[in-house]
Structures are given as structure tokens and as C-alpha cells.
Amino acid sequence: MTEKVPAEIRHEISRMVKELNEHSYRYYVLDAPVISDAEYDRQYRRLRELEEQFGYVLPDSPTQRVGAPPSERFDKVSHAEPMLSLDNAFSHDEMREFDKKLRKLLNSDKNIEYTVEPKYDGLAMELTYRDGLLVRASTRGDGYEGEDVTRNIRTIREVPLRMEGAPVPHEIDIRGEVYMDTDEFEALNRQREEQGEPAFANPRNAAAGSVRQLDSRITASRRLHLACYGMGSVTGMIFTSQSDFINWLRTSRFPLPAKMAVVKGVDNVIDEILRLEHERDSFPFETDGAVVKVNDFGLQQKLGVKTREPRWAIAYKFQAHRETTVIREIHGSVGRTGVITPFAVFEPVRIGGVTVSRSTLHNWDEIKRKDIRVGDTVVIERAGDVIPHVISVDLKRRPKKSEEVIVPDKCPVCGSQVVREEGEVAARCVSLHCPAQLQEKIVHFASRGGMDIEGLGEKNVEILFKKGLIRHFEDVYRLKKDDLLDLPRFAEKSAQNLISAIEKSKQATLARFLFAIGILHVGEYAARLLARNFRRLDDLYGVQKESILGIKQVGEKIAASVSAFFNDRKNLHLLESMKKLGLDLSNPDFASGRKNGLALEGLTLVITGTLPKSRKDIEALIESHGGHAASAVSANTDYLVAGEDAGSKFEKAKKLGVKIISFDALIKMTEEDSAQRRLF
Ligand code: IVH
């Protein structure tokens, strides 16, 4: 085909691609454009016309960044060199220890030269360039094998599709972090909330969610960024140090970390860390630490790597962000099982670049323990996630007439009686007809891990509920497009989209369905085990506890609850009427085909220290990924998830040689599952 395109057209197209890429680089990377946006658009359109007319498109053409129609799944990619993670240091002392250890290993008392740069809270990425052209972008995955997300990464304007400058290595893997600025993150969450979609908990999840889109046009619509900081395998070129490599990246027009210092000796490293910590709030992106690397590649080589982390680098973690604010209101919100969870609404404050105005108070005992009251001035902390935690109350600033918070004896939504069972911290609304519970049940039913009905989030469910259009799961399958058209927030297209999403959900897997209907104690993992063992919904009708107990990893509590559910006539009636409405569920459960099962399958984990999430949440996370959360460290423990101020468990784990990991590492381990889950 190329032969048919006249040479002067090919030259013209090539010249225009080069010129537009130059402008794009000036605009996105250097932040110093030399032409107006309108002029850029004019040239861009002209290029696109020529490309279309002659059917001649260069691989690095800016027109190739707009995204392409959805694909089925992501292919797997092996990394030529494993993508490692980083060890953490939580104090200056630990930084000094790190430096001391390295000098010992190197058998030298000379000051080591280090680079210090911000740690980006995003998604690690490997970009493979062959003869200067971007050929592949892949996620970190388990470090050895990731996912091919080339189509999505191409849409990020700062990513060079062809590297400029000289010299160009034959093949090189460049590593960096894809991230989202905090402003963009907040705007995206506002938009999602308006559309009734769940907000992302933090910019990292937002970036990861945007990269893992099967429809790259969605990725293109999110303003993602890249910061390159490392190298994988390279052929045809030699670099001598990190700073040498970074300088080459700069001349080759790659986007770099906002700041990078090269300093000698640990004292200067600590100075640099303090500077970064001081400046962190002025960065447009979220950073939770600094990465310190030995600069010289020769020394890096000598020091080598541990199992999953290099010896020559460490991540210094900053203190979590803290702010002071005043509590305006304390309310209870009713979940799908009737549990009433208290939350505080406070004066909005900006904390680490994100505006926050509410936080969960976890449970009523916690309020009592911390003695939190309306009107109190409190210190809140935000560690990664947008939802902060109340750390302490400033009693000196408590208003005179403040009153203790009392556990409500009536449901805040339906006014029914609230009970607290013996030994349980939770307060529960006992009504079977509580609208809040029914509504939350439907939100859960339609959620991503459940029937995955896009467009049936919190807000829309509320509207449908108020209009009396849905009350139980089955009503979802009775919705007609015409019902929706009269409602606020719905127009022709959105109504059609929701009806199509509902239609699609009829083919969900049995595992998803069992999770979606919210049987007490049945999480995603238990639902999968049940689906794998029973295969058809009807096989569960009238099931006895004993036959469920036969499934490995299913305990007494789950078995009793599942059996009770499938022996209740009303429930079976509901299931039958859903089937009549077209619910199919014959779709095989792809989960059982997965190579290694769930990420934590068969592993025993123990948690200790101060962690960014509640103990219960972390345990639930571990269980939902197939792991077992134990309370004490023993020789059978596979991992200890340690936060700050870890005590005796930490020591014991060290003694027994149990692997100790951070909360972030745990999240990274489970992220693969989440990606898998979205595929079926
Ligand atoms: S260097 C050998 N530099 O942090 C390890 N990593 O916790 C190479 N990260 O997987 C990583 N900012 O995704 C490096 N400036 C930076 C970073 C950075 C963020 C991420 C990276 C890595 C994780 C480890």
C-alpha cells in the first residue's frame, strides 16, 4: 500500500507528525507551548485528513492517541527483567541503618552517592521501545508477568510514541508510574458521583482503574500522567548511573519525576527528604514518600537484589497527612444488613491536596472510646485514601454544652427499633422493610463484584426506589425504558444504556449472582466456592448445612447461613420469579480456570501495627482474596502485614523468618485479582 502513496505525501505526513509531536512535547512535558491550541487543532485536522485520504498512518502519529473500540481482554506480557518492589523506611534512623548496611556490604566507609525523588502513588508501567518506537506498554502484574495495556498508554499525551534525540538503543524497557493529579482525581470523582457511580478511594485507584479499561477511549478521556524513573532490560546502549540514565531520558523527551536530587552521604539524603516532605502539598500529585537509590549502576550491581526488592533502593514513607477541623454533625447510615454505622460531617478541609468533609466513625464503641462529640475540634488523618480517620479530640476546645453521642434506639431511616446483640458492637435496624436496607441491597446487587450493572449505583437506585419502581432484586428485571425516561438524570441514551446493562447482567455467572443476592456472610470468595461446587442454582435449593460444610474452606457460619437462605420458601420464590424474568446464570465461572486461583489462596496472613484501614476491613480483604487472616504469628504464617508501631508480632515474625510486608504490598498482591474479576 505504501508504494501507492506518492513520496511527497509521505514526506509531508512524516513532517507533520514530527512537528505536531514537537508541539505536543512542548505543551505536555515542558509546559511551554509555542503555538495556540487552535493552531495545533488546525494542523492536527489537516494531518488526519491526509492520513484518511491516502490510508497512510505512521505508528507515532498523534492521531493514534485517541483510543480504539473495546477489546475483549488484556494479553499477558512477560517482563524481560522482573519488576521489583521497594523496601520501606519509616524514620530517619531507618534511613541511616539502610546506608550503614550498604557501606558494610560494600566494605567501604566512603559516602555513597544517592538519588532522591518523590514516590508517585500510581500504577507501575513498563514501556518497551524498539529502535525508538513504542511497541508495548505493560502493567507490573506479579512482577514477572503483567498485562498488555499498550492501546491505553498510547492515549497519554506525554508518552513519546517515538523517542527523539540520540542515541537510540536497539531495545529498551523504560519504567515509570502512571498517575493522576489530585485536581483531576477530584473532578473525576465529582463527575462519577453525579452519574451515580462509586467514587474512587484515592488517585492511585483512579489511575489503575483508568489504565485497566478495555475501552481505551475511556482511558483517553481521563487525564493521566507518566513519570519515568527506571530501566529494565536494554540492548545496544550502556548507562553508568541513575543520573546518567535520567539525563538521557530527558533528552529523549520522556516525562520525569517532578524533582530529582543527586547527593552524597545519608545526611544529605535526609535533608533532601525533609525538603520533599515540606513541599509535598504543593505538588499537583499525591506522594506518600521519597525513593532513594544508589546512583552508580556498578554499585547497584554489586549490591544486587533480595527476593522481591533491590538492596540498592528504599522508599522513605512520609508521615500521613493530618489536619484539624470541627465536627458539625454525627449521623448513622444504614447498610444492607441493617447495621447502623456512625459517621461524622465536619467543616471541609483540604488535606494533602484533597478536600474532605466526612469520615466514618467505624462503630459506636469507637465514639465512646475516643469520646467524640458534635462541636469537637478533632485531628483527622488521611493515609492514601480520601476517607480520613479521626485520630484524637482536642478536649480543651470542646464547647461548654456538648453532649455525649448516644446509640440511636430508632433507625434513622425507617424509625424501627434498633437492637444491639450481646457481645456485638454493631447496632442493627431490625425491620425487614427498612427502605435504606432494601436500597443498599439493590446497590450491592448491581455492584461491580455482583451483577455489575453499570448505571445502577447509589444515586439512581435511590431515584428508582423513591418512585416505587424497584423494591426487590426482581424489580430490576421488570424495568422498562419508558419507566426511566420520565425520571430526573435519565435521557434516551442513558435509559437505553441502563436497560442494556440490565439485560447483559442476566447472563452473569452463578458466582456473581450468589454474591449479589447478599446472603449473610457470603463474600465474593465464598460465592465462588459455592458456585464451583454446586454449579447450578437449583442444586442449592433446600441444601443441608452438612453438604456445604463438605467444601474445604467453608465454615460453620457460612454453611448455616446459606442453608437457611435456600430453605426459605419466600427466597426460593424470589429466585424462581427472577428466572422467569430471564435470569440465566448458565455462564461458566471463569474463575475456576485461573492458573493459581485467587492471589492469596492457601496463604495465612497476620496483621499488626497501625494500618490505614480497620482490622476488620483488612481481614475481609484477605478473606475475599482467598487468604486466611489469623490472629497470632506461628511457623504456619506466610506473611505478616505490618504497619507502624508493630510490636511483639513483628519480633516473632522476624525470629521465625516469616515474610513481613507492608499494607501497600498486600494491596498490590490483591490488585491482580481485582483486575481478573472485572473480566468476567
Ligand atoms: S523505583 C526496583 N522510583 O513504587 C524498584 N519506584 O513500592 C524500582 N514508585 O513498584 C522502583 N515512584 O511502582 C521507583 N520514583 C520512583 C517511584 C517508584 C513510585 C513505585 C513503583 C514501585 C513501587 C514500590
XYZ file of C-alpha atoms and ligand atoms in Angstrom:
704
model
C 0.000 0.000 0.000
C 2.845 2.344 0.907
C 4.114 2.225 -2.684
C 0.907 3.742 -3.953
C 1.282 6.774 -1.712
C 3.257 9.478 -3.522
C 6.626 10.214 -1.966
C 5.861 13.877 -1.398
C 2.707 12.945 0.559
C 4.687 10.513 2.695
C 7.221 13.237 3.380
C 4.520 15.725 4.159
C 2.776 13.342 6.572
C 6.058 12.464 8.237
C 6.956 16.171 8.580
C 3.552 16.954 10.108
C 3.767 14.063 12.570
C 7.171 15.284 13.682
C 6.018 18.847 14.027
C 2.840 18.005 15.921
C 4.763 15.698 18.256
C 7.190 18.517 18.907
C 4.319 20.839 19.866
C 2.754 18.170 21.978
C 6.023 17.640 23.870
C 6.371 21.385 24.438
C 2.800 21.559 25.683
C 2.541 18.445 27.850
C 6.063 17.809 29.103
C 7.770 21.211 29.074
C 4.605 23.197 29.742
C 5.900 25.804 27.265
C 3.819 25.790 24.068
C 4.852 27.951 21.130
C 1.620 27.767 19.125
C -2.011 28.317 20.123
C -4.370 25.421 20.801
C -6.409 26.461 17.776
C -3.362 26.318 15.526
C -2.493 22.866 16.867
C -6.030 21.657 16.207
C -5.919 23.034 12.661
C -2.686 21.176 11.860
C -3.956 18.039 13.565
C -7.107 18.006 11.462
C -5.092 18.556 8.298
C -2.896 15.563 9.183
C -5.904 13.380 9.884
C -7.452 14.298 6.528
C -4.274 13.397 4.697
C -3.990 10.105 6.567
C -7.551 9.211 5.728
C -7.267 10.260 2.112
C -4.144 8.205 1.464
C -4.628 5.459 4.027
C -1.123 6.142 5.303
C -0.725 6.381 9.067
C 2.623 6.427 10.863
C 2.789 4.498 14.137
C 3.821 7.607 16.067
C 1.131 9.826 14.590
C -0.739 11.877 17.222
C -3.975 10.625 15.680
C -3.135 7.231 17.190
C -3.681 8.533 20.708
C -7.445 8.843 20.737
C -8.232 5.326 21.837
C -9.776 2.443 19.986
C -13.011 0.486 20.399
C -13.177 -2.030 23.239
C -11.142 -5.185 23.191
C -12.061 -8.455 24.840
C -9.289 -8.750 27.363
C -5.664 -7.876 28.048
C -2.945 -10.182 26.800
C -0.242 -11.293 29.191
C 3.276 -9.888 28.822
C 6.436 -11.282 30.401
C 8.904 -8.717 31.675
C 12.429 -9.315 30.382
C 13.695 -8.237 33.817
C 11.374 -8.689 36.812
C 9.694 -5.521 38.056
C 10.671 -5.329 41.701
C 9.111 -3.515 44.590
C 10.773 -1.427 47.276
C 11.588 -1.902 50.900
C 10.331 0.849 53.226
C 11.970 3.082 55.806
C 9.672 4.807 58.279
C 12.140 7.015 60.146
C 15.404 8.851 59.732
C 17.012 6.189 61.880
C 15.905 3.501 59.470
C 17.381 5.577 56.627
C 20.692 5.696 58.456
C 20.556 1.968 59.055
C 19.955 1.411 55.358
C 23.013 3.499 54.474
C 25.134 1.794 57.118
C 24.182 -1.640 55.867
C 25.088 -0.715 52.303
C 28.502 0.620 53.304
C 29.107 -2.560 55.205
C 28.112 -4.692 52.228
C 30.381 -2.613 50.004
C 33.092 -2.740 52.596
C 33.683 0.991 52.377
C 33.331 3.989 54.670
C 33.171 6.447 51.814
C 29.947 8.432 51.392
C 27.636 6.785 48.896
C 26.038 8.901 46.181
C 22.252 8.646 46.112
C 19.383 9.979 44.053
C 16.286 11.191 45.893
C 12.936 11.712 44.175
C 9.237 11.722 45.055
C 7.473 8.399 45.219
C 4.471 8.530 42.924
C 1.307 6.887 44.089
C 0.104 5.327 40.881
C 0.499 2.247 38.754
C 3.904 0.909 37.719
C 4.334 0.602 33.981
C 6.903 -0.806 31.599
C 7.286 0.817 28.181
C 9.176 -1.155 25.564
C 10.790 0.777 22.717
C 12.289 -0.966 19.721
C 14.508 1.174 17.521
C 12.962 4.232 19.108
C 9.332 3.261 18.568
C 6.906 2.433 21.381
C 5.922 -1.177 20.804
C 4.460 -2.260 24.132
C 3.241 -0.950 27.465
C 2.562 -3.403 30.256
C 1.485 -3.308 33.879
C 3.653 -4.687 36.637
C 1.316 -7.592 37.412
C 3.072 -10.002 39.747
C 6.434 -8.534 38.792
C 7.179 -11.237 36.251
C 4.108 -11.118 34.079
C 1.826 -8.144 33.524
C -0.936 -7.106 31.179
C -0.598 -5.551 27.769
C -2.152 -2.089 28.037
C -0.412 -0.527 25.027
C -3.596 0.828 23.498
C -4.427 2.630 26.696
C -0.983 4.009 27.402
C -0.736 5.445 23.898
C -3.545 7.821 24.838
C -1.354 9.537 27.460
C -0.062 12.627 25.701
C 3.292 12.716 27.466
C 4.244 9.220 26.425
C 6.566 9.511 23.428
C 5.317 7.243 20.653
C 8.784 7.640 19.149
C 11.742 8.747 21.206
C 13.623 11.791 19.984
C 17.260 12.732 20.308
C 20.243 10.448 20.193
C 21.464 7.848 20.759
C 18.604 5.389 20.423
C 19.191 1.883 21.861
C 18.074 -1.097 19.834
C 15.615 -2.149 22.507
C 14.903 -0.686 25.919
C 12.355 -1.178 28.701
C 11.638 2.100 30.435
C 9.788 2.047 33.720
C 7.652 4.661 35.327
C 4.493 5.380 37.176
C 1.169 6.282 35.605
C -0.673 8.604 37.944
C -3.493 11.108 38.153
C -3.191 14.633 39.526
C -5.267 15.336 42.617
C -7.375 18.018 40.872
C -8.212 15.663 38.051
C -8.993 12.942 40.560
C -11.407 15.158 42.460
C -13.107 16.289 39.245
C -13.459 12.684 38.111
C -14.991 11.652 41.419
C -17.455 14.561 41.326
C -18.495 13.503 37.852
C -18.846 9.879 38.915
C -20.955 10.806 41.906
C -23.239 12.862 39.704
C -23.658 9.831 37.476
C -24.339 7.597 40.435
C -21.103 5.664 40.027
C -18.912 4.810 43.005
C -16.117 7.283 43.699
C -12.503 6.111 43.638
C -10.951 5.894 47.088
C -7.681 7.518 46.045
C -5.820 8.799 42.973
C -3.935 5.510 42.711
C -7.126 3.503 42.278
C -8.398 6.090 39.825
C -5.232 5.756 37.737
C -5.280 1.965 37.914
C -8.967 1.856 37.017
C -8.348 4.148 34.069
C -5.457 2.112 32.721
C -7.308 -1.173 33.057
C -10.141 -0.111 30.785
C -10.945 -2.496 27.987
C -12.257 0.531 26.131
C -9.230 2.755 25.583
C -11.472 5.683 24.684
C -12.331 5.870 28.369
C -8.629 5.923 29.255
C -8.175 8.716 26.721
C -10.839 10.765 28.480
C -9.003 10.612 31.835
C -6.071 12.934 32.092
C -3.315 10.552 33.129
C 0.357 11.357 33.532
C 3.589 9.420 33.477
C 6.811 9.873 35.429
C 9.735 7.709 34.271
C 12.245 6.639 36.884
C 13.844 3.377 35.951
C 15.114 0.903 33.438
C 14.525 -2.752 32.732
C 16.409 -4.617 30.058
C 18.379 -2.638 27.472
C 20.357 -3.660 24.411
C 22.667 -1.540 22.316
C 23.492 1.055 24.920
C 25.262 1.395 28.250
C 24.367 3.707 31.110
C 26.706 4.253 34.027
C 24.378 5.658 36.667
C 20.807 6.571 37.513
C 21.525 10.241 36.840
C 23.184 9.366 33.535
C 20.071 7.403 32.592
C 17.702 10.171 33.729
C 19.626 12.729 31.667
C 19.301 10.512 28.631
C 15.563 10.149 29.335
C 15.321 13.930 29.449
C 16.978 14.428 26.080
C 14.869 11.611 24.672
C 11.818 13.625 25.825
C 10.404 11.369 28.489
C 8.425 12.913 31.354
C 10.395 12.672 34.605
C 9.672 12.917 38.332
C 8.948 16.499 39.381
C 12.152 16.673 41.423
C 15.314 14.636 41.481
C 18.378 15.351 43.568
C 21.786 13.671 43.444
C 23.502 13.882 46.835
C 26.413 12.300 48.697
C 26.010 10.719 52.095
C 22.984 9.903 54.214
C 22.837 13.305 55.949
C 22.234 14.999 52.653
C 19.711 12.334 51.735
C 17.762 13.154 54.899
C 17.953 16.891 54.114
C 16.524 16.181 50.701
C 13.767 14.010 52.161
C 12.811 16.820 54.556
C 12.678 19.236 51.660
C 10.394 16.946 49.669
C 8.160 16.334 52.673
C 7.894 20.081 53.164
C 6.979 20.630 49.528
C 4.706 17.657 49.048
C 1.439 19.570 49.380
C 2.443 21.958 46.650
C 2.849 19.100 44.172
C -0.149 18.620 41.887
C 0.010 14.855 42.528
C -0.198 12.652 45.583
C 3.069 11.408 47.040
C 3.480 9.363 50.175
C 7.230 9.182 50.286
C 10.610 9.583 48.669
C 12.558 6.972 46.745
C 16.261 6.818 47.498
C 18.528 4.939 45.079
C 22.248 4.283 44.910
C 23.267 6.358 41.901
C 26.118 4.292 40.482
C 24.950 1.312 38.395
C 28.197 -0.521 39.166
C 27.469 -0.320 42.883
C 23.835 -1.301 42.274
C 25.081 -4.403 40.514
C 27.394 -5.256 43.404
C 24.620 -4.856 45.957
C 22.152 -6.930 43.958
C 18.584 -7.818 44.863
C 16.736 -9.660 47.623
C 13.758 -11.816 46.621
C 11.457 -9.020 45.546
C 13.355 -5.835 46.324
C 16.680 -4.402 45.286
C 19.219 -3.826 48.062
C 20.241 -0.532 46.460
C 16.978 1.357 46.867
C 14.464 2.144 49.559
C 11.204 4.070 49.874
C 11.085 6.535 52.739
C 7.483 6.900 53.895
C 6.269 10.356 54.909
C 4.012 10.900 57.898
C 0.339 10.561 56.947
C -1.378 13.913 56.428
C -3.067 15.371 59.495
C -5.391 18.349 59.781
C -7.621 19.891 62.390
C -11.309 20.503 61.820
C -14.611 20.783 63.672
C -17.335 18.145 63.721
C -20.678 19.619 62.696
C -22.903 16.557 62.759
C -22.821 12.881 63.640
C -25.291 10.553 61.942
C -25.868 6.884 61.363
C -26.063 5.317 57.937
C -27.934 2.068 57.401
C -26.254 -0.683 55.429
C -27.816 -3.586 53.599
C -27.779 -5.870 56.614
C -29.331 -3.203 58.825
C -26.107 -2.307 60.625
C -26.094 1.373 61.526
C -22.634 2.870 61.111
C -21.913 6.266 62.580
C -20.204 8.935 60.511
C -19.107 12.494 61.121
C -19.692 15.503 58.922
C -17.118 18.196 59.526
C -16.050 21.585 58.245
C -14.495 20.794 54.860
C -10.700 20.877 54.978
C -8.029 20.370 52.394
C -5.739 17.626 53.475
C -2.866 16.602 51.258
C -4.413 18.308 48.253
C -7.850 16.698 48.591
C -10.945 18.273 50.151
C -12.658 16.084 52.709
C -15.828 16.702 54.688
C -16.834 13.412 56.246
C -15.384 10.313 57.771
C -16.673 7.065 59.083
C -16.519 6.653 62.844
C -16.491 2.860 62.413
C -18.801 1.918 65.295
C -20.477 3.285 68.404
C -17.901 1.834 70.783
C -15.167 3.702 68.984
C -17.050 7.006 69.500
C -17.313 6.261 73.161
C -13.701 5.218 73.474
C -12.412 8.355 71.791
C -15.215 10.435 73.319
C -16.080 12.148 70.054
C -18.886 14.724 70.164
C -20.619 17.176 67.861
C -18.810 20.539 68.038
C -15.483 18.913 68.876
C -12.254 20.037 67.326
C -10.578 16.899 66.040
C -7.371 15.844 64.374
C -8.030 13.789 61.280
C -5.537 11.765 59.307
C -5.629 10.785 55.683
C -3.336 7.955 54.650
C -3.699 7.358 50.939
C -7.453 7.056 50.811
C -9.667 10.102 50.630
C -11.738 8.969 53.591
C -9.901 10.166 56.688
C -9.938 8.842 60.233
C -10.487 10.771 63.416
C -7.289 10.448 65.411
C -7.967 12.489 68.512
C -10.196 15.086 70.134
C -8.901 18.380 71.476
C -10.768 18.427 74.782
C -9.565 21.937 75.590
C -11.549 23.291 72.686
C -14.748 21.403 73.432
C -17.820 23.690 73.578
C -19.400 24.011 77.018
C -22.725 22.397 76.305
C -21.527 19.392 74.356
C -23.276 16.103 74.805
C -22.172 12.519 74.543
C -23.298 10.720 71.401
C -25.903 8.108 72.161
C -26.533 4.980 70.164
C -29.819 5.555 68.331
C -32.690 3.392 69.554
C -34.662 4.062 66.368
C -33.486 3.524 62.809
C -32.615 6.945 61.343
C -34.348 5.976 58.094
C -37.455 3.946 58.928
C -37.856 4.619 62.634
C -37.992 0.915 63.512
C -36.427 -0.468 66.627
C -32.660 -0.795 66.826
C -31.066 -3.727 68.636
C -27.576 -4.447 69.832
C -26.981 -8.103 70.369
C -24.902 -9.384 73.247
C -21.221 -9.116 72.546
C -21.767 -7.354 69.228
C -20.550 -3.815 68.645
C -22.998 -3.289 65.794
C -26.386 -1.638 66.230
C -28.928 -3.020 63.784
C -32.269 -1.882 62.426
C -34.478 -4.954 62.788
C -37.057 -4.095 60.136
C -37.291 -6.327 57.087
C -38.903 -3.471 55.219
C -36.444 -0.698 56.027
C -36.098 1.237 52.755
C -32.444 2.032 53.455
C -31.627 -1.659 53.738
C -33.610 -2.611 50.668
C -31.990 0.178 48.717
C -28.488 -0.820 49.815
C -29.246 -4.428 48.952
C -30.029 -3.394 45.400
C -26.914 -1.221 45.172
C -24.922 -4.250 46.298
C -26.779 -6.499 43.857
C -25.829 -4.237 40.941
C -22.287 -3.513 42.149
C -19.133 -4.385 40.293
C -18.419 -7.585 42.164
C -22.094 -8.520 41.891
C -24.241 -8.361 38.767
C -22.093 -5.483 37.520
C -24.932 -3.339 36.195
C -23.379 -0.058 35.164
C -25.652 2.896 35.824
C -27.351 1.314 38.822
C -25.303 2.986 41.521
C -26.323 4.658 44.766
C -27.975 7.742 43.223
C -30.025 6.021 40.529
C -31.184 3.283 42.858
C -32.391 5.980 45.217
C -34.414 7.640 42.458
C -35.940 4.362 41.251
C -36.705 3.424 44.796
C -38.389 6.713 45.639
C -40.538 6.423 42.521
C -41.596 2.973 43.656
C -40.116 1.351 40.557
C -37.906 -1.071 42.458
C -38.099 -2.612 45.869
C -36.553 -6.049 45.464
C -33.963 -7.543 43.114
C -36.550 -8.962 40.786
C -37.973 -5.492 40.099
C -34.686 -4.612 38.395
C -35.624 -7.087 35.669
C -39.064 -5.560 35.309
C -37.767 -2.086 34.470
C -38.729 -0.745 31.045
C -37.079 2.035 29.162
C -40.268 4.083 29.273
C -40.282 3.928 33.075
C -36.878 5.559 33.096
C -37.492 8.295 30.563
C -39.680 10.311 32.939
C -37.074 10.324 35.682
C -34.536 13.001 36.512
C -30.984 12.140 35.379
C -32.279 9.942 32.551
C -32.405 10.715 28.856
C -32.903 8.470 25.842
C -29.305 7.280 25.755
C -28.743 6.774 29.486
C -32.065 4.953 29.779
C -31.141 2.646 26.921
C -27.692 2.047 28.407
C -29.158 1.016 31.729
C -31.694 -1.317 30.117
C -28.894 -2.914 28.063
C -26.701 -3.296 31.155
C -29.562 -4.975 33.000
C -30.162 -7.246 30.034
C -26.477 -8.196 29.928
C -26.450 -8.999 33.636
C -28.944 -11.816 33.073
C -26.012 -13.823 31.731
C -23.883 -13.327 34.851
C -22.018 -16.233 36.383
C -23.566 -18.157 39.252
C -20.706 -16.972 41.483
C -21.526 -13.336 40.860
C -25.191 -13.944 41.477
C -24.608 -15.725 44.782
C -22.535 -12.798 45.955
C -25.006 -10.228 44.595
C -28.035 -11.504 46.490
C -26.262 -10.743 49.740
C -26.646 -13.965 51.718
C -25.336 -13.243 55.202
C -21.562 -13.988 55.482
C -21.219 -14.894 51.795
C -18.490 -12.732 50.292
C -17.085 -12.949 46.791
C -14.800 -15.816 47.640
C -17.391 -17.979 49.385
C -19.741 -17.320 46.473
C -17.155 -18.687 44.084
C -16.575 -21.775 46.168
C -20.295 -22.423 46.249
C -20.623 -21.900 42.515
C -17.728 -24.226 41.818
C -19.254 -26.943 43.955
C -22.903 -26.624 43.069
C -22.691 -25.312 39.514
C -26.475 -24.752 39.159
C -28.669 -22.520 41.250
C -31.348 -25.212 41.569
C -28.832 -27.561 43.137
C -28.738 -25.239 46.119
C -32.468 -25.295 46.732
C -33.176 -26.972 50.050
C -29.476 -27.650 50.627
C -28.441 -29.001 54.009
C -25.734 -27.454 56.117
C -23.699 -30.650 56.041
C -23.327 -30.722 52.288
C -21.949 -27.181 52.339
C -19.578 -27.984 55.158
C -18.049 -30.557 52.836
C -16.475 -27.749 50.839
C -12.960 -27.025 52.014
C -12.577 -23.525 53.451
C -16.291 -23.048 54.103
C -17.004 -22.800 57.804
C -19.955 -23.320 60.071
C -21.225 -19.748 59.931
C -21.412 -19.598 56.156
C -22.867 -23.091 55.842
C -25.665 -22.325 58.294
C -26.500 -19.062 56.621
C -26.520 -20.493 53.085
C -28.643 -23.436 54.127
C -31.134 -21.169 55.903
C -31.339 -18.972 52.829
C -32.084 -21.817 50.415
C -34.620 -23.392 52.730
C -36.727 -20.262 52.952
C -39.798 -20.542 50.732
C -40.029 -16.833 50.096
C -36.423 -16.701 48.931
C -36.909 -19.593 46.532
C -39.992 -17.934 45.204
C -37.969 -14.780 44.536
C -35.286 -16.767 42.708
C -37.865 -18.521 40.565
C -39.554 -15.314 39.565
C -36.164 -13.856 38.599
C -35.581 -16.868 36.380
C -38.934 -16.278 34.736
C -37.830 -12.733 34.038
C -34.901 -14.088 32.042
C -32.096 -14.555 34.550
C -29.876 -17.208 33.002
C -26.711 -17.916 35.083
C -25.545 -20.763 32.877
C -22.386 -18.836 32.087
C -19.389 -20.861 33.264
C -17.365 -19.392 36.062
C -14.034 -18.440 34.524
C -12.548 -18.095 37.953
C -12.132 -21.833 38.198
C -9.960 -21.734 35.088
C -7.479 -19.346 36.587
C -3.960 -20.652 36.889
C -3.353 -20.034 40.540
C -6.817 -19.389 41.938
C -7.041 -16.213 43.967
C -3.972 -14.161 44.834
C -3.908 -15.223 48.488
C -5.356 -18.694 48.104
C -3.989 -21.085 50.703
C -1.959 -18.365 52.433
C -2.170 -17.445 56.098
C -1.673 -13.777 56.937
C -1.460 -11.943 60.243
C -1.862 -8.184 60.628
C -0.205 -5.924 63.165
C 0.556 -2.295 63.919
C -1.232 0.836 62.790
C -2.594 0.354 59.325
C -4.538 2.697 57.046
C -7.694 0.567 57.219
C -9.575 -1.004 60.081
C -8.557 -4.506 61.123
C -11.944 -5.808 60.068
C -11.644 -4.305 56.609
C -8.207 -5.797 56.085
C -9.334 -9.198 57.294
C -12.273 -9.036 54.924
C -9.925 -8.089 52.114
C -7.639 -11.032 52.869
C -10.531 -13.464 53.025
C -12.101 -12.164 49.857
C -8.850 -12.929 48.043
C -8.770 -16.457 49.301
C -6.418 -15.987 52.234
C -6.859 -16.813 55.889
C -6.480 -13.996 58.419
C -5.056 -15.422 61.635
C -4.581 -13.581 64.906
C -1.228 -14.923 66.036
C 2.104 -15.424 64.291
C 3.307 -19.006 64.061
C 5.523 -21.103 61.840
C 2.472 -21.577 59.617
C 2.157 -17.867 58.923
C 3.034 -16.955 55.358
C 3.007 -13.163 55.711
C 2.877 -10.578 58.439
C 1.267 -7.367 57.217
C 2.937 -4.758 59.399
C 2.051 -1.121 59.892
C 3.715 1.446 62.102
C 4.377 0.691 65.758
C 4.326 -3.048 65.159
C 5.293 -4.803 68.374
C 5.726 -8.374 69.520
C 4.185 -9.990 66.457
C 6.760 -8.207 64.372
C 9.597 -9.532 66.509
C 8.176 -13.025 66.460
C 7.757 -12.970 62.688
C 11.344 -11.836 62.312
C 12.530 -14.634 64.565
C 10.552 -17.266 62.680
C 11.642 -15.902 59.329
C 8.067 -15.060 58.347
C 7.950 -12.669 55.437
C 6.972 -9.158 56.552
C 5.139 -6.964 54.081
C 3.582 -3.502 54.092
C -0.101 -2.730 53.631
C 0.726 -1.386 50.163
C 2.350 -4.670 49.266
C -0.779 -6.527 50.341
C -2.905 -4.265 48.159
C -0.559 -4.836 45.245
C -0.835 -8.598 45.736
C -4.608 -8.421 45.576
C -4.845 -5.967 42.703
C -4.319 -8.740 40.189
C -7.458 -10.469 41.412
C -9.474 -7.335 41.075
C -8.301 -6.965 37.517
C -9.217 -10.590 36.820
C -12.597 -10.195 38.391
C -13.572 -7.383 36.141
C -13.084 -9.675 33.192
C -15.964 -11.973 33.878
S 11.996 2.821 41.593
C 13.468 -1.510 41.933
N 11.032 5.249 41.792
O 6.830 2.240 43.996
C 12.288 -0.727 42.259
N 9.548 3.425 42.119
O 6.882 0.424 46.234
C 12.046 0.253 41.202
N 7.245 4.076 42.549
O 6.827 -0.669 42.085
C 11.149 1.296 41.620
N 7.550 6.239 42.421
O 5.654 1.399 41.141
C 10.751 3.930 41.860
N 10.297 7.439 41.901
C 10.031 6.142 41.958
C 8.741 5.651 42.218
C 8.545 4.274 42.299
C 6.679 5.276 42.609
C 6.531 2.795 42.746
C 6.865 1.707 41.766
C 7.312 0.530 42.583
C 6.729 0.861 43.905
C 7.481 0.187 45.016
